[in-house]
Amino acid sequence: MTIYNPTQCPPASEIDIPALHAKYLRERDRRIKKNHNDQYIPASGKWAEIYEVDPYTPVAPRDPVTGETDVVILGAGYCGMMVAAQLKKAGIDNFYNVDHGGNFGGTWYWNRYPGIQCDNDSLVYMPLLEETGYMPSKKFADGYEIHDHCQMIADTFGLRENALFHTLIKNLKWDPEINRWHVGTNRGDDIKARFVVLAMGPLNKPKLPGIPGIDKFKGKIFHTARWDYDYTGGGWRNPVLDKLGDKKVAIIGTGATAIQVVPYLAKYAGHTYVVQRTPSTIDARNNRPIDPEWYAAQKPGWQEERIRNFHHAAMERLAPHEPDLVEDIWTEISRNVNAELEAEGWPDISMEEYAARREVMDYRVMERLRARCDIIKDPVTAEALKPYYRYLCKRPASNDDFYPAFNQDNVQLIDVAETQGLEQLTENGFIHQGVEYECDCIIMASGYEVTNDLDRRWGIDTIEGREGISIYDYWRDGFQTFQGMMAHNFPNMFFTGFTQAGANASNSKTFIDQGFHIGYVASQAINRGIAVVEPSQDAQDAYIKHLRSVAVDTSLFANECTPSYFNNEGDQKKKRSIFGEPWGEGYYAFEDMLGAWRSEGELTGLMLTPESTLEPAE
Ligand code: NDP
């Protein structure tokens, strides 16, 4: 059944779309900083602790690992775990998950800030629910529930004995003498791995805002990815921040993380300054428990079907009569457009007309979201919190307690749009419009490295393939891959995530399928006595040529957005986007293409070197 409530969004006839569009562009222009991504400070040097220290689990001493293994997977978050589970299913048991954290979970290990929940439908986002037999407690699961489910996945697939935690890979070097990768770490390991899988996820390294005077502040500073409960009081599963009652706290940022944190600061801190440069879109949460009876009645394959439906609604197009199973802010525009088409008897419209209808619906939905700010009593604050850009220029959020917090006397918005960020930090606080505001603690909700400089983003000193070629040089001007997962000059290495592959609206689904494909190639090589697999230059060139011939150009959309990590902070010259170069024919078309390639069983396009020789052969 299609759900559509036309009274929720103002009709198009009441919206001056050209005027709004012009306002969107003005809002973008006044925010674009000349130094784009360089405005941020890496969590290294003086700030290394913000990334390197694990406040949650003591580091256990261990001897360096120096033996051989079939696979080293960099990462034990969702991506690394999905790859590991798929390797097991493909019959490969001999591997390591190497991770900086003290347990499985990645994002869901590190992020323990108060209020943390997934903003995506848990029945779509939490992977392998049918295989682990797990029912999420509610539509938007708490961070610790997702973390606990990660442990369940690790136990279900027997991943624990393969994990090397509290370990950072620092060097990866291909050794043609032995056809193995040397994997060097900060724990003195030198593992010789037949295959290496980079599964670090897109947002793993906290970054700091480059506010002048950031070194001067004498109070407490921490990043949301390393929440300091010793300082705030409370704990991850019980965030009663009872040590903040006499504190003045500033939180910098109003992205998806800060939206979840602010209601807790509002509740517990003596005073909270919310420093905002660009507002988020924040819908009603409508969180609700999962009904066990409904859950038990689902037929095998239900999660796959729900993920596919979510992907259609969130990133492609719902088919005529296709219901919206997820029904939240991520799927609203598709849902509403389909409801219009249903009311008109499903006219046969072109892609162009469909896109034009989406564009109008975008303005209508954004008007609805902006109107949500009007519950704030102070009209200046309400107006400053209204987001003026297209839906999906920034990651959408939903929260019931964020806007009401601004009706409390102890919560104050510091709107720094005009100055493109907070002007200055001082010993005692911060300066805004020439006035010093004292505070005890500054919480950086300032996001993660997404710079084009992959070495800064990944934190691995060297990745050297054949003849010492560095991946950082090789990919300096953009990705060069085969199937988005392998690259010429980098034998037996696999890449994951947003490269030149299909991208599902649910990252965990992309990781499951990439893990499956990697498991297939690696197990074929092992079972067929092939020492080295590497895409030929010709196959890689042909792949990239086709990828670019079917690419969907989203640059106009991205260029009109307010700056953020979604569009390289408004830097139109950068070659690489956080989303890579996704397969333009759609996610499931990409999966079908890979499926057909696997069915051929020939590993076409890969140069295969048998165990007995060291020279590659076509
Ligand atoms: P973001 O990068 O989205 O937000 C960073 C915030 O810091 C922005 O509001 C930014 O403003 C602000 N900022 C940066 N520099 C300054 C400055 N100098 N002065 C003032 N403000 C500044 O990081 P988040 O941690 O919020 O989110 C990152 C991603 O993590 C999300 O997009 C999402 O993918 C994921 N996430 C997922 C959640 C989930 O539920 N699944 C929950 C939380 C996060 P501006 O916008 O102007 O740049």
XYZ file of C-alpha atoms and ligand atoms in Angstrom:
666
model
C 0.000 0.000 0.000
C 1.365 3.401 -0.919
C 1.387 5.874 1.908
C 1.043 9.481 0.836
C -0.236 12.338 2.870
C -0.387 15.381 0.603
C -1.205 17.669 3.498
C 2.266 17.011 4.943
C 4.091 18.842 2.145
C 2.921 22.215 0.879
C 1.592 22.023 -2.698
C 3.900 23.153 -5.484
C 1.536 26.035 -6.239
C 2.439 27.583 -2.876
C 6.199 27.418 -3.438
C 8.205 29.941 -5.459
C 10.691 27.420 -6.802
C 12.913 29.853 -8.793
C 13.237 32.107 -5.733
C 14.079 29.137 -3.512
C 16.611 27.870 -6.028
C 18.302 31.277 -6.031
C 18.393 31.198 -2.226
C 19.953 27.735 -2.296
C 22.762 29.090 -4.483
C 23.294 32.104 -2.216
C 23.478 29.820 0.836
C 26.050 27.684 -0.981
C 28.151 30.655 -2.104
C 28.498 32.212 1.294
C 29.740 28.934 2.755
C 32.357 27.817 0.224
C 35.762 28.178 1.829
C 38.713 28.827 -0.448
C 40.764 26.135 1.248
C 38.006 23.479 0.942
C 39.233 20.226 2.563
C 42.449 21.888 3.737
C 40.441 23.772 6.348
C 40.574 20.628 8.525
C 43.346 19.492 10.855
C 44.326 15.817 10.736
C 44.211 13.819 13.969
C 47.979 13.419 14.024
C 50.938 15.162 15.684
C 49.591 17.094 18.664
C 46.137 15.635 17.990
C 47.203 12.029 17.361
C 45.617 10.910 20.607
C 42.182 11.727 19.217
C 42.631 8.941 16.699
C 45.177 6.575 18.158
C 44.139 6.054 21.766
C 41.384 3.563 22.539
C 39.513 4.824 25.625
C 37.317 1.723 25.821
C 39.527 -1.396 25.880
C 43.013 -1.799 27.390
C 45.642 -2.856 24.876
C 46.798 -6.424 25.593
C 50.487 -7.158 25.018
C 51.222 -9.741 22.319
C 54.161 -11.043 20.322
C 54.596 -9.892 16.718
C 53.022 -12.154 14.097
C 55.440 -13.160 11.360
C 53.953 -16.194 9.649
C 52.111 -16.765 6.370
C 48.406 -16.490 5.783
C 46.042 -16.656 2.833
C 44.399 -13.280 3.399
C 44.900 -10.166 5.496
C 41.756 -8.052 5.732
C 42.410 -4.494 6.847
C 39.429 -3.735 9.054
C 36.994 -5.522 11.346
C 34.033 -3.208 10.958
C 31.031 -3.991 8.813
C 33.114 -4.193 5.644
C 35.924 -6.319 7.091
C 33.427 -8.621 8.784
C 31.364 -9.103 5.630
C 34.505 -9.953 3.675
C 35.592 -12.386 6.415
C 32.183 -14.089 6.554
C 32.183 -14.492 2.779
C 35.734 -15.889 2.788
C 34.602 -18.501 5.301
C 31.657 -19.390 3.095
C 34.016 -19.696 0.124
C 36.099 -22.182 2.131
C 38.955 -19.871 3.133
C 39.671 -20.097 6.879
C 43.238 -18.936 6.997
C 43.059 -15.143 7.318
C 43.403 -12.228 9.707
C 41.081 -9.326 10.342
C 43.466 -6.558 11.419
C 41.849 -3.603 13.149
C 42.775 -0.499 15.077
C 39.908 -1.051 17.523
C 39.740 -3.430 20.460
C 36.891 -5.541 19.080
C 34.657 -6.028 16.055
C 32.392 -3.224 14.912
C 34.475 -0.425 13.319
C 32.211 2.635 13.438
C 30.038 0.773 15.915
C 33.053 0.043 18.085
C 34.424 3.578 18.187
C 31.274 5.673 18.250
C 29.762 5.517 21.725
C 28.462 9.036 22.079
C 25.197 9.560 23.973
C 22.142 9.051 21.783
C 23.940 7.064 19.099
C 21.516 5.202 16.884
C 21.579 4.182 13.275
C 19.606 6.612 11.107
C 18.759 3.817 8.691
C 16.087 1.165 8.938
C 17.690 -1.573 11.034
C 15.963 -4.309 9.016
C 17.853 -3.068 5.964
C 21.074 -1.829 7.500
C 21.973 -4.537 10.030
C 23.525 -7.272 7.906
C 22.913 -11.011 7.845
C 19.820 -10.889 10.068
C 18.470 -14.121 8.635
C 21.794 -15.912 8.982
C 22.339 -14.780 12.569
C 18.670 -15.290 13.495
C 18.597 -11.848 15.075
C 15.601 -9.525 15.352
C 16.526 -5.847 15.888
C 14.652 -4.299 18.788
C 13.418 -1.242 16.885
C 13.366 0.531 13.537
C 16.406 2.669 14.427
C 18.655 0.515 16.604
C 20.924 1.895 19.327
C 24.663 1.940 18.662
C 25.387 -0.626 21.361
C 22.784 -3.000 19.941
C 24.504 -2.811 16.547
C 27.869 -3.283 18.260
C 26.524 -6.358 20.076
C 25.141 -7.724 16.825
C 28.629 -7.334 15.339
C 29.910 -9.616 18.102
C 27.155 -12.071 17.239
C 28.214 -12.067 13.577
C 31.824 -12.653 14.647
C 30.763 -15.615 16.786
C 28.335 -17.033 14.221
C 31.039 -17.110 11.546
C 33.900 -18.007 13.899
C 35.885 -14.843 13.189
C 37.261 -14.175 16.661
C 40.350 -16.381 16.513
C 41.374 -14.643 13.259
C 41.344 -11.121 14.679
C 44.358 -8.938 15.417
C 42.957 -5.994 17.374
C 44.645 -2.783 18.449
C 46.806 -3.077 15.384
C 47.380 -0.497 12.666
C 48.715 -1.609 9.304
C 51.505 0.790 8.384
C 53.105 -0.806 5.300
C 51.945 -3.071 2.506
C 54.600 -4.159 0.062
C 54.280 -6.682 -2.755
C 57.181 -9.137 -2.856
C 57.492 -10.680 -6.346
C 60.105 -13.160 -5.099
C 57.551 -15.004 -3.023
C 54.311 -13.708 -4.584
C 53.132 -12.458 -1.240
C 52.337 -9.137 0.393
C 54.443 -8.100 3.356
C 52.084 -6.631 5.906
C 53.867 -4.439 8.464
C 52.054 -3.028 11.489
C 52.611 -0.766 14.482
C 52.890 -3.950 16.609
C 56.006 -5.163 14.793
C 54.154 -7.761 12.709
C 55.514 -8.888 9.345
C 52.805 -11.108 7.945
C 53.256 -12.646 4.527
C 49.821 -12.652 2.927
C 48.812 -14.181 -0.357
C 45.926 -11.694 -0.642
C 45.195 -8.367 0.985
C 41.739 -6.807 1.224
C 41.450 -3.113 2.095
C 38.189 -2.876 4.013
C 38.601 0.290 6.051
C 35.231 1.875 5.278
C 34.745 5.427 4.048
C 34.711 7.406 7.319
C 37.127 6.041 9.886
C 39.587 8.791 10.766
C 38.302 11.697 12.851
C 39.258 15.175 11.701
C 39.259 18.494 13.517
C 38.069 21.917 12.416
C 40.984 24.239 11.646
C 39.802 26.979 13.957
C 42.483 29.606 14.685
C 43.708 29.226 18.259
C 42.624 25.578 18.571
C 45.943 24.890 20.346
C 45.271 27.548 22.952
C 42.119 26.245 24.600
C 42.972 25.055 28.135
C 39.731 23.203 28.853
C 38.687 19.718 27.793
C 38.502 18.796 24.089
C 37.410 15.477 22.641
C 35.928 14.138 19.395
C 32.550 12.398 19.324
C 34.227 9.244 17.964
C 36.093 8.909 21.294
C 33.503 10.054 23.847
C 35.019 10.709 27.271
C 32.489 9.361 29.791
C 35.034 9.803 32.585
C 34.660 13.532 32.001
C 30.912 13.715 31.255
C 29.662 10.998 33.578
C 27.339 8.208 32.485
C 28.173 5.467 30.041
C 27.473 4.226 26.580
C 24.488 2.107 27.548
C 23.276 4.549 30.172
C 24.183 8.079 29.088
C 23.326 9.986 32.243
C 25.906 12.772 31.854
C 25.782 13.682 35.525
C 29.208 15.321 35.700
C 28.178 18.087 33.276
C 25.648 19.789 35.551
C 28.005 22.643 36.429
C 29.754 22.773 33.039
C 29.479 25.007 30.005
C 29.865 22.852 26.927
C 30.272 23.814 23.271
C 29.606 21.295 20.536
C 31.040 22.122 17.127
C 29.004 20.845 14.206
C 25.400 20.024 13.471
C 25.850 16.951 11.265
C 24.232 13.543 11.803
C 26.330 12.934 14.941
C 25.703 16.255 16.690
C 21.961 16.003 16.046
C 21.919 12.877 18.209
C 24.219 14.284 20.918
C 22.655 17.725 21.485
C 19.482 16.510 23.263
C 21.699 14.791 25.875
C 23.818 17.890 26.407
C 20.625 19.939 26.673
C 19.369 17.575 29.340
C 22.503 17.354 31.468
C 24.929 20.227 30.852
C 24.710 23.486 32.759
C 24.878 25.360 29.469
C 25.273 24.180 25.869
C 26.480 26.200 22.900
C 25.590 24.525 19.612
C 28.005 25.870 17.014
C 26.376 25.547 13.600
C 27.765 26.432 10.197
C 25.205 24.608 8.015
C 21.916 23.192 9.323
C 20.915 19.567 8.766
C 17.534 18.336 7.571
C 15.841 16.735 10.567
C 12.617 14.810 10.158
C 10.396 13.299 12.871
C 11.984 10.076 14.111
C 8.915 7.848 14.415
C 11.061 5.120 15.968
C 9.115 2.037 17.000
C 9.694 -1.498 18.232
C 9.835 -4.324 15.698
C 6.774 -6.532 16.089
C 7.980 -10.096 16.867
C 4.881 -11.622 15.260
C 5.439 -9.695 12.057
C 9.100 -10.654 12.151
C 8.392 -14.345 12.663
C 6.005 -14.354 9.709
C 8.637 -13.147 7.217
C 9.535 -15.647 4.516
C 13.154 -16.623 3.770
C 14.784 -13.975 1.584
C 12.752 -11.151 3.137
C 15.824 -9.073 4.033
C 17.237 -9.233 0.520
C 13.857 -8.139 -0.820
C 13.641 -5.251 1.668
C 17.158 -4.062 0.810
C 16.341 -4.117 -2.909
C 13.142 -2.166 -2.293
C 15.014 0.371 -0.150
C 17.646 0.786 -2.824
C 14.994 1.435 -5.485
C 13.256 4.026 -3.324
C 16.335 5.770 -1.982
C 18.630 5.765 -5.031
C 16.850 4.688 -8.185
C 13.136 4.572 -8.874
C 10.273 2.604 -7.353
C 8.542 0.578 -10.061
C 4.825 1.189 -10.668
C 2.843 -0.531 -7.884
C 6.048 -1.237 -5.930
C 5.293 -0.473 -2.279
C 7.692 1.484 -0.079
C 8.527 -1.006 2.679
C 10.800 1.315 4.660
C 8.642 4.454 4.783
C 10.935 7.058 6.226
C 12.730 10.229 5.170
C 15.129 8.308 2.921
C 12.300 7.092 0.714
C 9.801 9.948 0.940
C 10.424 11.615 -2.425
C 10.090 8.346 -4.378
C 7.070 7.343 -2.307
C 5.326 10.652 -2.928
C 6.082 10.707 -6.654
C 4.775 7.168 -7.002
C 1.632 8.098 -5.107
C 1.048 10.947 -7.577
C 1.522 8.566 -10.471
C -0.832 6.082 -8.851
C -3.485 8.791 -8.496
C -3.072 9.536 -12.219
C -3.471 5.860 -13.161
C 0.252 5.169 -13.730
C 0.906 7.222 -16.877
C 3.855 5.990 -18.934
C 6.400 8.796 -18.384
C 9.969 9.268 -19.556
C 12.973 9.346 -17.202
C 13.177 13.097 -17.845
C 9.619 13.656 -16.709
C 10.160 11.416 -13.710
C 13.244 13.467 -12.786
C 11.261 16.701 -13.204
C 8.566 15.419 -10.845
C 11.223 14.437 -8.308
C 12.715 17.908 -8.504
C 9.393 19.556 -7.625
C 8.798 17.015 -4.855
C 12.266 17.791 -3.511
C 11.268 21.435 -2.936
C 7.979 20.351 -1.366
C 9.634 17.886 1.028
C 12.327 20.410 1.971
C 9.645 23.005 2.708
C 7.973 20.503 5.002
C 11.267 19.830 6.768
C 12.073 23.531 7.139
C 8.660 24.136 8.685
C 9.576 21.710 11.470
C 11.908 24.393 12.881
C 8.934 26.629 13.619
C 8.327 24.872 16.925
C 11.322 26.878 18.178
C 10.037 29.947 19.999
C 12.856 32.313 19.066
C 12.252 33.155 15.377
C 15.909 34.046 14.719
C 17.075 30.663 15.988
C 14.290 28.892 14.089
C 15.255 30.594 10.824
C 18.966 29.857 11.325
C 18.202 26.150 11.737
C 16.333 25.924 8.414
C 18.303 24.067 5.732
C 18.280 25.751 2.319
C 19.558 23.190 -0.172
C 18.218 20.186 -2.042
C 17.381 17.009 -0.190
C 20.517 14.782 -0.007
C 22.983 17.666 -0.345
C 23.732 16.605 3.199
C 22.969 13.381 4.936
C 19.363 13.580 6.198
C 18.697 13.019 9.902
C 15.633 12.365 12.009
C 15.291 13.242 15.681
C 12.428 14.254 17.958
C 14.429 16.072 20.634
C 16.879 18.287 18.732
C 14.613 21.235 17.849
C 12.775 21.289 21.207
C 16.166 21.596 22.948
C 16.430 25.160 21.617
C 13.393 26.151 23.685
C 15.432 25.487 26.832
C 17.189 28.414 28.513
C 20.445 26.454 28.816
C 20.802 25.834 25.054
C 22.081 28.500 22.702
C 22.681 28.386 18.960
C 25.917 29.984 17.776
C 25.332 30.529 14.065
C 28.716 30.780 12.335
C 27.547 30.603 8.710
C 28.557 34.193 7.997
C 32.133 33.695 9.234
C 32.425 30.258 7.541
C 33.156 28.604 10.866
C 33.963 29.526 14.386
C 36.220 32.600 14.416
C 38.680 31.652 17.121
C 39.352 29.544 20.184
C 40.948 31.151 23.220
C 42.362 29.814 26.481
C 38.931 29.979 28.051
C 36.470 29.385 25.242
C 35.658 30.781 21.818
C 35.100 34.083 20.075
C 31.998 34.710 18.018
C 31.263 38.090 16.448
C 33.921 39.658 18.608
C 32.502 38.337 21.908
C 34.303 35.737 24.016
C 32.155 32.866 25.295
C 33.699 30.912 28.152
C 33.290 27.168 28.273
C 34.764 24.181 30.099
C 34.604 21.661 27.318
C 34.544 21.642 23.511
C 33.154 18.574 21.792
C 34.229 18.165 18.190
C 31.379 16.702 16.145
C 33.409 17.694 13.111
C 33.304 14.495 11.092
C 35.880 12.348 9.338
C 38.661 12.577 6.777
C 37.349 12.331 3.254
C 40.157 14.236 1.595
C 41.386 13.245 -1.854
C 44.733 12.449 -0.298
C 44.166 8.779 0.386
C 47.334 8.450 2.481
C 45.965 11.031 4.922
C 42.552 9.372 4.899
C 43.797 5.797 5.267
C 46.805 6.388 7.517
C 48.882 3.620 5.881
C 52.409 4.891 5.236
C 53.130 2.844 2.104
C 51.155 0.632 -0.254
C 53.547 -0.564 -2.929
C 52.600 -2.914 -5.716
C 54.721 -4.147 -8.615
C 58.035 -2.327 -9.053
C 57.419 -0.193 -6.019
C 54.447 1.637 -7.563
C 52.554 3.439 -4.828
C 48.776 3.247 -4.885
C 48.707 6.852 -3.737
C 50.584 7.933 -6.884
C 48.718 5.519 -9.109
C 45.330 6.853 -7.951
C 46.406 10.491 -7.472
C 44.129 11.714 -10.276
C 41.315 9.225 -9.758
C 40.650 5.522 -9.339
C 41.901 2.973 -11.867
C 40.367 -0.406 -11.206
C 38.875 -3.512 -12.710
C 35.367 -4.182 -11.337
C 36.100 -1.568 -8.674
C 37.879 -4.237 -6.635
C 41.244 -4.939 -8.268
C 43.917 -2.843 -9.961
C 46.667 -3.452 -12.492
C 50.091 -3.300 -10.783
C 48.560 -4.400 -7.486
C 48.418 -8.186 -7.713
C 46.323 -10.103 -5.201
C 44.988 -6.920 -3.677
C 41.276 -6.189 -3.345
C 39.539 -2.869 -2.733
C 36.084 -2.279 -1.328
C 33.525 0.462 -0.875
C 33.055 3.474 -3.105
C 35.551 3.018 -5.926
C 34.388 2.153 -9.433
C 31.851 -0.458 -8.396
C 28.119 -0.668 -7.820
C 26.965 1.281 -4.770
C 23.879 0.140 -2.893
C 21.877 2.643 -0.837
C 22.735 0.402 2.106
C 26.514 0.190 2.564
C 26.312 -3.112 4.392
C 24.731 -4.714 1.308
C 27.546 -3.390 -0.893
C 30.044 -4.910 1.544
C 28.290 -8.307 1.573
C 28.336 -8.491 -2.215
C 31.893 -7.227 -2.558
C 32.967 -9.798 0.037
C 31.233 -12.501 -1.988
C 33.009 -11.489 -5.187
C 36.394 -11.278 -3.467
C 35.767 -14.676 -1.849
C 35.008 -16.097 -5.293
C 38.179 -14.781 -6.953
C 40.444 -15.674 -4.021
C 39.038 -19.194 -3.637
C 39.231 -19.829 -7.391
C 42.892 -18.853 -7.301
C 43.663 -21.026 -4.298
C 41.723 -24.027 -5.590
C 43.188 -23.800 -9.100
C 46.794 -23.436 -7.956
C 47.072 -19.845 -9.169
C 49.597 -17.815 -7.223
C 48.792 -14.381 -8.620
C 45.695 -12.712 -10.027
C 45.988 -9.242 -11.488
C 43.846 -7.394 -14.014
C 45.564 -6.853 -17.343
C 46.004 -3.263 -18.477
C 43.672 -3.912 -21.442
C 40.911 -5.384 -19.302
C 41.167 -2.538 -16.825
C 41.100 0.100 -19.581
C 38.056 -1.541 -21.185
C 36.299 -1.723 -17.832
C 36.899 1.955 -17.077
C 35.868 2.944 -20.610
C 32.554 1.166 -20.224
C 32.035 2.467 -16.671
C 32.484 6.035 -17.903
C 30.262 5.493 -20.941
C 27.329 4.565 -18.684
C 28.124 7.014 -15.869
C 25.371 9.301 -14.612
C 26.632 12.867 -14.339
C 25.681 14.170 -10.887
C 28.069 17.112 -10.951
C 25.372 19.756 -11.485
C 23.530 18.519 -8.405
C 26.723 18.323 -6.331
C 27.972 21.720 -7.487
C 24.752 23.424 -6.423
C 24.909 21.988 -2.909
C 26.224 23.757 0.147
C 29.750 22.477 0.824
C 30.269 19.278 2.792
C 32.144 16.031 2.545
C 29.508 14.928 0.012
C 30.927 17.365 -2.595
C 34.576 17.809 -1.614
C 33.662 20.887 0.416
C 32.544 22.608 -2.782
C 35.856 22.066 -4.576
C 34.771 21.400 -8.151
C 38.310 20.690 -9.363
C 38.870 17.568 -7.299
C 38.812 14.382 -9.321
C 37.682 12.004 -6.612
C 34.384 12.045 -4.777
C 33.668 10.209 -1.517
C 31.195 8.170 -3.574
C 33.807 7.189 -6.168
C 32.523 6.498 -9.668
C 29.492 4.286 -9.174
C 28.219 1.995 -11.926
C 25.700 4.180 -13.756
C 23.413 1.388 -14.904
C 22.381 0.736 -11.343
C 23.430 -1.459 -8.474
C 21.616 -4.602 -9.510
C 22.777 -4.263 -13.141
C 26.319 -4.206 -11.756
C 25.650 -7.296 -9.668
C 24.184 -9.082 -12.727
C 27.290 -8.182 -14.725
C 29.571 -9.618 -12.026
C 27.347 -12.691 -11.696
C 27.630 -13.362 -15.446
C 31.420 -12.926 -15.244
C 31.618 -15.450 -12.412
C 29.333 -17.907 -14.241
C 31.758 -17.981 -17.165
C 34.300 -19.323 -14.692
C 37.256 -18.086 -16.761
C 38.400 -15.139 -14.602
C 38.399 -13.186 -17.863
C 40.516 -10.059 -17.784
C 42.801 -11.316 -15.017
C 46.392 -12.315 -15.629
C 46.944 -15.618 -13.838
C 50.316 -16.801 -12.619
C 50.459 -20.483 -11.663
C 52.089 -21.402 -8.348
C 55.101 -22.868 -10.126
C 56.129 -19.728 -12.056
C 56.700 -16.148 -11.149
C 55.894 -14.572 -14.533
C 52.316 -13.423 -15.198
C 50.523 -15.052 -18.121
C 47.355 -13.855 -19.917
P 29.815 15.673 9.402
O 31.027 15.747 8.569
O 28.556 15.306 8.751
O 29.560 17.030 10.172
C 30.612 17.831 10.647
C 30.029 19.075 11.235
O 31.056 19.912 11.721
C 29.261 19.879 10.195
O 28.096 20.365 10.772
C 30.248 20.987 9.855
O 29.648 22.141 9.319
C 30.844 21.237 11.220
N 32.085 21.994 11.153
C 33.246 21.624 10.570
N 34.160 22.594 10.699
C 33.584 23.599 11.379
C 34.034 24.863 11.829
N 35.273 25.304 11.560
N 33.173 25.644 12.527
C 31.923 25.197 12.775
N 31.436 24.011 12.365
C 32.263 23.223 11.673
O 30.177 14.644 10.603
P 29.206 13.716 11.482
O 30.061 13.016 12.458
O 28.031 14.464 11.960
O 28.658 12.664 10.439
C 29.540 11.995 9.568
C 28.826 10.841 8.919
O 28.787 9.765 9.846
C 27.371 11.056 8.555
O 27.213 11.759 7.372
C 26.924 9.636 8.438
O 27.319 9.072 7.232
C 27.647 8.994 9.589
N 26.758 8.971 10.763
C 25.778 8.030 10.729
C 24.878 7.953 11.717
C 23.836 6.921 11.605
O 22.848 7.027 12.212
N 23.984 5.870 10.821
C 24.884 8.839 12.870
C 25.985 9.779 12.834
C 26.869 9.832 11.792
P 29.344 22.205 7.725
O 28.160 21.345 7.495
O 29.091 23.631 7.460
O 30.572 21.702 7.031
